[in-house]
PDB file of C-alpha atoms in Angstrom:
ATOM      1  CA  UNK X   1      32.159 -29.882  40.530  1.00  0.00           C
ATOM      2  CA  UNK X   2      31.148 -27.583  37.004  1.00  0.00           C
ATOM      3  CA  UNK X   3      27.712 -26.725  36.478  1.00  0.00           C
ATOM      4  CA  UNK X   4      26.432 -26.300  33.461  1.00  0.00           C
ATOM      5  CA  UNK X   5      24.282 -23.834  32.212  1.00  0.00           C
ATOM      6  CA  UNK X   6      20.559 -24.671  31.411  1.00  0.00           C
ATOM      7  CA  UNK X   7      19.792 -24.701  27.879  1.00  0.00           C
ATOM      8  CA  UNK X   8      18.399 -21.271  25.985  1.00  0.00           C
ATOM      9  CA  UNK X   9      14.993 -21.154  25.902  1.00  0.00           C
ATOM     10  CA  UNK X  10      13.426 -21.414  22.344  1.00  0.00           C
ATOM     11  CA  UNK X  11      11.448 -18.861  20.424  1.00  0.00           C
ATOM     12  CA  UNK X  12       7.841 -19.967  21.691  1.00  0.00           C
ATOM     13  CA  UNK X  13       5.210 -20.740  19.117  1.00  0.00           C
ATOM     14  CA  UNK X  14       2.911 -17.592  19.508  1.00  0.00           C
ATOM     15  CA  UNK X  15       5.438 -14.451  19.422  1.00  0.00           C
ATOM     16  CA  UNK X  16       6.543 -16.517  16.205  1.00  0.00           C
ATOM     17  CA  UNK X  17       3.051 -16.620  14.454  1.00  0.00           C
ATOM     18  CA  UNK X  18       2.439 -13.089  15.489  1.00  0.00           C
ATOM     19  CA  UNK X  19       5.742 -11.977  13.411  1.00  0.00           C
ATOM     20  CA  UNK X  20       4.424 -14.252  10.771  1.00  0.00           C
ATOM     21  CA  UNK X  21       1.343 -12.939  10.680  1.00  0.00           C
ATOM     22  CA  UNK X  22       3.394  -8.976  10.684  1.00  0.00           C
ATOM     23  CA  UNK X  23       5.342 -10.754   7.525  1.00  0.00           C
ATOM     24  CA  UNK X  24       1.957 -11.651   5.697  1.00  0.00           C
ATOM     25  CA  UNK X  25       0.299  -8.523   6.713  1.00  0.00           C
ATOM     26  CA  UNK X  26       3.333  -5.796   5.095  1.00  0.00           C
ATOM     27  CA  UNK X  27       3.411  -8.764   2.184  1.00  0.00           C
ATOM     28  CA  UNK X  28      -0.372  -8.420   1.383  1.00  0.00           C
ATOM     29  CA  UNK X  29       0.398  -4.401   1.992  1.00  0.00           C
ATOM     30  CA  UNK X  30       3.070  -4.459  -0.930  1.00  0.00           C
ATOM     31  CA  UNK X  31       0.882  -6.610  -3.015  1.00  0.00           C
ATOM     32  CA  UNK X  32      -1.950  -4.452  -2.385  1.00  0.00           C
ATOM     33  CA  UNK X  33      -0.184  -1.355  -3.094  1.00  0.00           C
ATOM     34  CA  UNK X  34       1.005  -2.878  -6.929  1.00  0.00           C
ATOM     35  CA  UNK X  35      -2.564  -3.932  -6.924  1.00  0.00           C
ATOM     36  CA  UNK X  36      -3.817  -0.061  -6.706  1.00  0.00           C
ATOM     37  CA  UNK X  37      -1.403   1.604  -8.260  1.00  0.00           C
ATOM     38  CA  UNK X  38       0.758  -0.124 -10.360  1.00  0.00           C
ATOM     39  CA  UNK X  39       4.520  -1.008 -10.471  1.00  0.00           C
ATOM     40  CA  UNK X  40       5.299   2.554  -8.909  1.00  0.00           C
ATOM     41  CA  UNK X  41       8.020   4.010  -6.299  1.00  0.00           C
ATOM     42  CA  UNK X  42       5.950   3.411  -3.737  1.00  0.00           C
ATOM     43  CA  UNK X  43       5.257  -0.065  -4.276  1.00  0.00           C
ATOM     44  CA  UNK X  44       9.088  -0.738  -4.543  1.00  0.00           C
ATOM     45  CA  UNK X  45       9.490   1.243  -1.232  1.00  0.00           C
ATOM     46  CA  UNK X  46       6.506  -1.000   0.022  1.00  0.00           C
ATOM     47  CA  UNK X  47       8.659  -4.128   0.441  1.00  0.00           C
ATOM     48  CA  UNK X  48      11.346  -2.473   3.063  1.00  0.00           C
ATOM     49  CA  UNK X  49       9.526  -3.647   6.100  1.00  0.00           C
ATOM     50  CA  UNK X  50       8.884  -7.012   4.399  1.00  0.00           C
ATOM     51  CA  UNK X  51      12.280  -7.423   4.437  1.00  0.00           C
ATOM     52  CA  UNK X  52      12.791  -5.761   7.593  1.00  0.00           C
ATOM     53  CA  UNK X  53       9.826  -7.894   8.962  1.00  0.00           C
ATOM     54  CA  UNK X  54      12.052 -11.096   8.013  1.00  0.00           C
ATOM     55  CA  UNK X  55      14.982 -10.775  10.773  1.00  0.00           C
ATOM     56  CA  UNK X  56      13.485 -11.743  13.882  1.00  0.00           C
ATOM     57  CA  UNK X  57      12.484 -15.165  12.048  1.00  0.00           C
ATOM     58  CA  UNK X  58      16.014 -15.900  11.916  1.00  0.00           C
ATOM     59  CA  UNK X  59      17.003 -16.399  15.545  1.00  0.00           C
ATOM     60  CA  UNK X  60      15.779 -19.309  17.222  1.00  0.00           C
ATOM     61  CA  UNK X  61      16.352 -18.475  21.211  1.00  0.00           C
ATOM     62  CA  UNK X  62      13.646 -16.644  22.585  1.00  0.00           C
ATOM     63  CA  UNK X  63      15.655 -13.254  24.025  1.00  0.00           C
ATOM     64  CA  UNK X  64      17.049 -12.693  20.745  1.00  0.00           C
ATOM     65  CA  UNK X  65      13.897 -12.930  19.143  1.00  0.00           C
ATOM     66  CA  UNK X  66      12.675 -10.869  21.636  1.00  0.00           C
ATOM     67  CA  UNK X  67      15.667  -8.464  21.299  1.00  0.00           C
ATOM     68  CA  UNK X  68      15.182  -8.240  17.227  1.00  0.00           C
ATOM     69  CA  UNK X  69      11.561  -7.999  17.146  1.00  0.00           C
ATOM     70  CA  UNK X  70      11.699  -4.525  19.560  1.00  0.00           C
ATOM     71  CA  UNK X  71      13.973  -2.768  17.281  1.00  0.00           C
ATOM     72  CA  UNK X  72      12.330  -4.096  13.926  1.00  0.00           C
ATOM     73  CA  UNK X  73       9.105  -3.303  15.169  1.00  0.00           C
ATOM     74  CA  UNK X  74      10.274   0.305  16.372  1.00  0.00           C
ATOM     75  CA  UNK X  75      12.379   0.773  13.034  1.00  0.00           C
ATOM     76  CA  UNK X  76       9.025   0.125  11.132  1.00  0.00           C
ATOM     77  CA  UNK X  77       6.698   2.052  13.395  1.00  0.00           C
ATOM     78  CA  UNK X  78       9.356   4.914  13.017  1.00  0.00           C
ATOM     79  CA  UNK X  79       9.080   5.201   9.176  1.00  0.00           C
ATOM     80  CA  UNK X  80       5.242   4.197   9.602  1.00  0.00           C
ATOM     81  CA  UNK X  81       5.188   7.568  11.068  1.00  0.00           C
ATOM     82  CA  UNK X  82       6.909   9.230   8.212  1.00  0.00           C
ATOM     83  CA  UNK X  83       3.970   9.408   6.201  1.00  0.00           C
ATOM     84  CA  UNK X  84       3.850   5.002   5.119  1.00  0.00           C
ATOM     85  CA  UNK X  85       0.961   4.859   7.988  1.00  0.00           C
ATOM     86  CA  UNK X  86       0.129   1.468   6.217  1.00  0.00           C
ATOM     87  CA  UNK X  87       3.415   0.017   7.700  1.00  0.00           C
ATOM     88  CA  UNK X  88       1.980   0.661  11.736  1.00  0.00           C
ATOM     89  CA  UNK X  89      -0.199  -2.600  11.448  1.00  0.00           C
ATOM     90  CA  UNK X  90       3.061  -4.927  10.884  1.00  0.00           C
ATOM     91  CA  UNK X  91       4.814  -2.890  12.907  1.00  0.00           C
ATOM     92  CA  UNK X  92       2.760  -2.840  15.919  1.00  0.00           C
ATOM     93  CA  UNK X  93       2.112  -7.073  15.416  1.00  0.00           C
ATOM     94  CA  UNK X  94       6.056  -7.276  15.812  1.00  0.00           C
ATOM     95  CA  UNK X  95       6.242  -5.156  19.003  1.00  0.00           C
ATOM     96  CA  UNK X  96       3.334  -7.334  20.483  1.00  0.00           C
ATOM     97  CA  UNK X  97       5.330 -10.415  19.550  1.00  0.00           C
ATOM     98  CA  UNK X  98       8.017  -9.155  22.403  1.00  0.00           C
ATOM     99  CA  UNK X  99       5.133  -9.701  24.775  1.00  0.00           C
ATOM    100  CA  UNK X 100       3.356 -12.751  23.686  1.00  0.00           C
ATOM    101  CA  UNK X 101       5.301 -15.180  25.449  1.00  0.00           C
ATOM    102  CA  UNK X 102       2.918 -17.592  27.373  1.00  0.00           C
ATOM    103  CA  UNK X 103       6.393 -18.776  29.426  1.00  0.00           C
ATOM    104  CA  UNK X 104       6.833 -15.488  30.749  1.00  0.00           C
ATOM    105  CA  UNK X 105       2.902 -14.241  31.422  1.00  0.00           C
ATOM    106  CA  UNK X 106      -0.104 -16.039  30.212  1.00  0.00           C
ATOM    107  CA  UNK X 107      -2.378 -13.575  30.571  1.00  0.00           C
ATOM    108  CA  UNK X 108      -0.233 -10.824  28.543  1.00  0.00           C
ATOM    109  CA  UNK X 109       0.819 -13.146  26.149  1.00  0.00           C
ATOM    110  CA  UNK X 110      -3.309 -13.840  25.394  1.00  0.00           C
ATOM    111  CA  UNK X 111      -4.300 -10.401  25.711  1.00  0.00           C
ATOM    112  CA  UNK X 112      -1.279  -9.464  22.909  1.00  0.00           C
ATOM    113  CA  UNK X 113      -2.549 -12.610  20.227  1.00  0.00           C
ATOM    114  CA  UNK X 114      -6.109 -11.064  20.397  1.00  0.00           C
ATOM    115  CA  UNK X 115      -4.902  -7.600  20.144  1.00  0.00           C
ATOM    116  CA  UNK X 116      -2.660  -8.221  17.161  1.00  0.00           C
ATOM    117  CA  UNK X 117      -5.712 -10.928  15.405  1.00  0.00           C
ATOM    118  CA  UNK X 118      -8.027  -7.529  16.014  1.00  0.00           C
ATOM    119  CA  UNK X 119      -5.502  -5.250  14.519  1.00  0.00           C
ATOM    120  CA  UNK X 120      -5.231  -7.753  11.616  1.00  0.00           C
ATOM    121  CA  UNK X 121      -8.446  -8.147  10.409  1.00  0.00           C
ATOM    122  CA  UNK X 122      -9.694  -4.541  11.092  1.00  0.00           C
ATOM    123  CA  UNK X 123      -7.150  -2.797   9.458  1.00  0.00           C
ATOM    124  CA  UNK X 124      -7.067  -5.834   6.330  1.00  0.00           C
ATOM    125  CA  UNK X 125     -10.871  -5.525   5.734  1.00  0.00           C
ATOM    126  CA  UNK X 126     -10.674  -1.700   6.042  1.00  0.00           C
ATOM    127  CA  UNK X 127      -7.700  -1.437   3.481  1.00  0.00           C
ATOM    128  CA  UNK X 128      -9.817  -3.314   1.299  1.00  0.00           C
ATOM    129  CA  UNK X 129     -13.397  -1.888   2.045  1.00  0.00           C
ATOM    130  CA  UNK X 130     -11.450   1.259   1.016  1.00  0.00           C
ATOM    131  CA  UNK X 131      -9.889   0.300  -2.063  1.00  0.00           C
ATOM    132  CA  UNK X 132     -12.974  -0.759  -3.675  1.00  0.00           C
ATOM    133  CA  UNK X 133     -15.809   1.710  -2.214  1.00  0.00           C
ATOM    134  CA  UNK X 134     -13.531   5.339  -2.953  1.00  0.00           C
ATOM    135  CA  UNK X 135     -15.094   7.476  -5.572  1.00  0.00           C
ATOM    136  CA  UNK X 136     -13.334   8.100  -8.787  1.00  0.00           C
ATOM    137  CA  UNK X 137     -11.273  10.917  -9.006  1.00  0.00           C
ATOM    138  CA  UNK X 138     -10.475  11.835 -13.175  1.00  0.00           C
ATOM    139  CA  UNK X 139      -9.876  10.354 -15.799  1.00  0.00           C
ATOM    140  CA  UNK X 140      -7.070   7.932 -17.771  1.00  0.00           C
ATOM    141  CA  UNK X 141      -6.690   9.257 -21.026  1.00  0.00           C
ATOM    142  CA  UNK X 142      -5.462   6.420 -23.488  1.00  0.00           C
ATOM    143  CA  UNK X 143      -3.716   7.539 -26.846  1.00  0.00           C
ATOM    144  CA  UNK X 144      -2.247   5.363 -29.504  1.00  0.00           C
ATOM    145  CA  UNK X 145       0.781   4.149 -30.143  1.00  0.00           C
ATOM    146  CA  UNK X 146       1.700   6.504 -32.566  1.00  0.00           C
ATOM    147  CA  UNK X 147       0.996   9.631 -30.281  1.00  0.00           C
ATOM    148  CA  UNK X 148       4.658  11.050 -28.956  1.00  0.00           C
ATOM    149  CA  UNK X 149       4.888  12.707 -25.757  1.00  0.00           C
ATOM    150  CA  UNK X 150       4.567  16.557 -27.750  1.00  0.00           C
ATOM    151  CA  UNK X 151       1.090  15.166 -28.922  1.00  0.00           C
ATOM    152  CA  UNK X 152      -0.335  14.436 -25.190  1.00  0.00           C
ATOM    153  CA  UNK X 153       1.279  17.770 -23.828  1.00  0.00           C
ATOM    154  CA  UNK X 154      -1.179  19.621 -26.778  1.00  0.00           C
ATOM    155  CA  UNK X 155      -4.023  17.543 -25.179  1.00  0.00           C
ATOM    156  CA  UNK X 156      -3.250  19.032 -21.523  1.00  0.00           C
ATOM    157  CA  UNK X 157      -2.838  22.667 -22.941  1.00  0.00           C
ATOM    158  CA  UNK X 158      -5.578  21.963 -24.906  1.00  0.00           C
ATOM    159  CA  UNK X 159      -7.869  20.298 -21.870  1.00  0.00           C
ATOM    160  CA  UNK X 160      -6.093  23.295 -19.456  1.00  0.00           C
ATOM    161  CA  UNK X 161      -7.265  25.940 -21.806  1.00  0.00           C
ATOM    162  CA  UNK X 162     -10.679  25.156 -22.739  1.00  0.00           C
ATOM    163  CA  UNK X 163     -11.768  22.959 -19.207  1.00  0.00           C
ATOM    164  CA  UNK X 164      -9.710  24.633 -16.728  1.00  0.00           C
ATOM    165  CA  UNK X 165     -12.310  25.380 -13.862  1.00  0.00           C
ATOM    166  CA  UNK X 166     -12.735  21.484 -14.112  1.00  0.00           C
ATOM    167  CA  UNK X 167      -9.288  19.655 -13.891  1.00  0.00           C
ATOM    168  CA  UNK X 168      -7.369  19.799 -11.277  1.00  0.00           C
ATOM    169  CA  UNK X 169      -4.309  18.250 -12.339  1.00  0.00           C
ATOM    170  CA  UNK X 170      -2.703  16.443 -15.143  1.00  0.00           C
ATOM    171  CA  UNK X 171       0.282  14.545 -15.666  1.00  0.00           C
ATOM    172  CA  UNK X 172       1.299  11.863 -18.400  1.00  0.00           C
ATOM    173  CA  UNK X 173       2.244   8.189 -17.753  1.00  0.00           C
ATOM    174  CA  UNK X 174       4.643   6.568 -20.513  1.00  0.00           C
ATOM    175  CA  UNK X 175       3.875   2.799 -22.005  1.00  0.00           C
ATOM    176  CA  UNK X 176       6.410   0.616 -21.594  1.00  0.00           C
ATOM    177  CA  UNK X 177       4.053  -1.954 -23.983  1.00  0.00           C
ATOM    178  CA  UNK X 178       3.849  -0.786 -27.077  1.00  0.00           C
ATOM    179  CA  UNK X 179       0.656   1.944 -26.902  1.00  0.00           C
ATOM    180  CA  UNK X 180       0.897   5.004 -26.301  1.00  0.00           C
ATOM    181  CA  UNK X 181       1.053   7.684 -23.891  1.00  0.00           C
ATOM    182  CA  UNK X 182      -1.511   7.820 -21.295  1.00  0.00           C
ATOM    183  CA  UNK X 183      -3.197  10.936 -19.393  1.00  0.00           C
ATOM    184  CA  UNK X 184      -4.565  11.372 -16.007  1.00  0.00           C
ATOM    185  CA  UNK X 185      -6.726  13.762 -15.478  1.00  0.00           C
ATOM    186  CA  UNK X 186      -7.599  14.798 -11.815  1.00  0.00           C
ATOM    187  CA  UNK X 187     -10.891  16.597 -12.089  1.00  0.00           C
ATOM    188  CA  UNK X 188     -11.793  19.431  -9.241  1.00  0.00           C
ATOM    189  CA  UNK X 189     -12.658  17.580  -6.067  1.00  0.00           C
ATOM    190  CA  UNK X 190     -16.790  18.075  -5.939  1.00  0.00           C
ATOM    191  CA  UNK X 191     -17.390  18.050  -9.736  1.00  0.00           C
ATOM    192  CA  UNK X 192     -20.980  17.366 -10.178  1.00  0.00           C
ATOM    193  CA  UNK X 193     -21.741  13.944 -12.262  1.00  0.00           C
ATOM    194  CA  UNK X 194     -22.784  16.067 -15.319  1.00  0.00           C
ATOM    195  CA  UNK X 195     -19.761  17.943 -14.930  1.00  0.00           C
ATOM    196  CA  UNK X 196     -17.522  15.002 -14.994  1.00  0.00           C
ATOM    197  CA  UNK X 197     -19.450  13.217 -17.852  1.00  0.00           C
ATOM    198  CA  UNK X 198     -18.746  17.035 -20.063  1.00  0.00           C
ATOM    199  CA  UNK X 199     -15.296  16.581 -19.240  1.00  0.00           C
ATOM    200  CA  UNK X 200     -15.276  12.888 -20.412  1.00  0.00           C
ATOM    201  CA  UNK X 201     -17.094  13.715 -23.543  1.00  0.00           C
ATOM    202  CA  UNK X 202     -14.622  16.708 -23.831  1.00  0.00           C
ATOM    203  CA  UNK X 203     -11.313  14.421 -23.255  1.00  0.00           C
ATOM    204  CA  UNK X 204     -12.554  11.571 -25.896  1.00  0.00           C
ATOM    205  CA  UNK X 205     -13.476  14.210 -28.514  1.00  0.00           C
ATOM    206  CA  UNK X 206      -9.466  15.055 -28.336  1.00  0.00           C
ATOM    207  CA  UNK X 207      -7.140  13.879 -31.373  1.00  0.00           C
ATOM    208  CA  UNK X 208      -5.183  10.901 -30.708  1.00  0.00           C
ATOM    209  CA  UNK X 209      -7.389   9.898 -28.053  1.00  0.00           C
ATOM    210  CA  UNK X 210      -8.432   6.414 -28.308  1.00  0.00           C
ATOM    211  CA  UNK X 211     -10.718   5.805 -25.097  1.00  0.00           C
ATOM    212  CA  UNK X 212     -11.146   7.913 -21.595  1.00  0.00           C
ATOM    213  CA  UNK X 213     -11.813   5.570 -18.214  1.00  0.00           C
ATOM    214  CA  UNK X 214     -13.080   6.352 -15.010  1.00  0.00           C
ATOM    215  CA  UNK X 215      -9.818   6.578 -13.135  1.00  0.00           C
ATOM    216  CA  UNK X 216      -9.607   5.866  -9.092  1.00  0.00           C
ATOM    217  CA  UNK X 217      -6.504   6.714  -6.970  1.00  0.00           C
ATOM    218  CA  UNK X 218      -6.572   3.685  -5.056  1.00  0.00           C
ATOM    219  CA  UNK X 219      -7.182   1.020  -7.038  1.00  0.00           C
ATOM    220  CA  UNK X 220      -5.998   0.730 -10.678  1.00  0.00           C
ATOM    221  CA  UNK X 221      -7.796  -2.147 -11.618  1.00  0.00           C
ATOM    222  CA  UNK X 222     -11.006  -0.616 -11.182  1.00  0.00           C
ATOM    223  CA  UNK X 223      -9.730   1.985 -13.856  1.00  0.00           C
ATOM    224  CA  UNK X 224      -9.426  -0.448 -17.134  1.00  0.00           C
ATOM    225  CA  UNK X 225     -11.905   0.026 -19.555  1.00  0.00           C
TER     226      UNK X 225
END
C-alpha cells in the first residue's frame, strides 16, 4: 500500500500582507525619494529593493516563501546598512514575514503583524514629518534659457569671490526643458536669517539670473518659486 504525501502547505494570509505591506513601504520610499529630489541616481537606485521586495510574492507554498523572504529581507537589510538606511523598514517587514505564520505560533505570528504595523507607520509619518518640517539649506538659482554653462560658472566665481564666508557649496544642475541652467547654492550651515536674505539679494542681483528660491535638501517641491 503507497502513501501519499500530504499536500504543501500554502503561503498563509498574514506573512503575505506583511511582504505586501514591505512592497508598498520601499514603493512609497522610491516615490518619496523622486518626490524630494528629483529624477536623480538615487531615486533610480531607490527601486532595487522594490524589485527585490517582489520575489517572495511569487511562490505560493509557505517554506518557500519562508525560504525567499529570509534572504530578500537580509539582502535588503545588508545594503540598508550601506548607507540606504531608508531600505531597513521594508527590509525588516520581510524578515518578520518568516515569522508571522499563525499555523506555526499564534502568539509570534501576532506579536510580528504589530511589530511590522508599528514599524510602518512610525517610520512613514517620520519620513514625512521630516520632509516637510527641515529648514532650508541655499538657494536654487534659475537662469534663462539663453545662459550656457560658461555664464553660470562666472556666477559661482563671482558668488565664491565676493560671498565666500557665506556659501558653502555650489554646483550647477542642467535643464533638460528648455530654460536654462540652474544653481544651488548651499549656504554655511548656521547663517543667520539676515545673512541668508544678503545672500539672496546678492544671487538675484547676478546677470542672467532670472529668480533665486528657497532651496531644501529633502524635498524639492517645497523649493519652486
Amino acid at each position: 500500500m503507497t502513501t501519499q504525501a500530504p499536500p504543501a502547505e500554502r503561503v498563509h494570509a498574514w506573512p503575505r500582507a506583511l511582504v505586501v505591506a514591505a512592497l508598498l513601504a520601499a514603493t512609497f520610499l522610491a516615490g518619496w525619494q523622486y518626490q524630494t529630489g528629483g529624477d536623480t541616481v538615487a531615486f533610480r537606485v531607490a527601486w532595487i529593493p522594490v524589485g527585490l521586495t517582489v520575489v517572495p510574492l511569487l511562490f505560493r507554498r509557505a517554506r518557500q516563501f519562508a525560504y525567499a523572504s529570509l534572504v530578500v529581507g537580509l539582502v535588503v537589510l545588508a545594503l540598508a546598512l550601506q548607507g540606504v538606511f531608508t531600505w531597513i523598514l521594508p527590509g525588516a517587514l520581510i524578515l518578520l514575514a518568516t515569522t508571522a505564520d499563525p499555523r506555526r505560533s499564534a502568539w509570534r505570528a501576532r506579536l510580528s503583524v504589530l511589530v511590522g504595523t508599528a514599524l510602518a507607520a512610525v517610520a512613514s509619518a517620520g519620513a514625512v514629518h521630516h520632509s516637510l518640517t527641515s529648514p532650508p539649506v541655499g538657494f536654487a538659482v534659475h537662469t534663462d534659457a539663453a545662459s550656457t554653462p560658461s555664464a553660470v560658472d562666472r556666477i559661482s566665481s563671482r558668488a565664491d569671490a565676493e560671498v565666500a564666508s557665506r556659501v558653502y557649496s555650489f554646483r550647477i544642475n542642467y535643464a533638460v526643458d528648455g530654460g536654462g541652467p540652474t544653481g544651488i547654492v548651499e549656504f554655511t550651515p548656521g547663517l543667520s536669517a539676515q545673512e541668508q536674505e544678503r545672500l539672496r539679494r546678492h544671487l538675484a542681483a547676478l546677470p542672467a539670473v532670472t529668480r533665486v528660491c528657497t532651496w531644501y535638501r529633502d524635498n524639492h517641491l517645497r523649493s519652486t518659486c
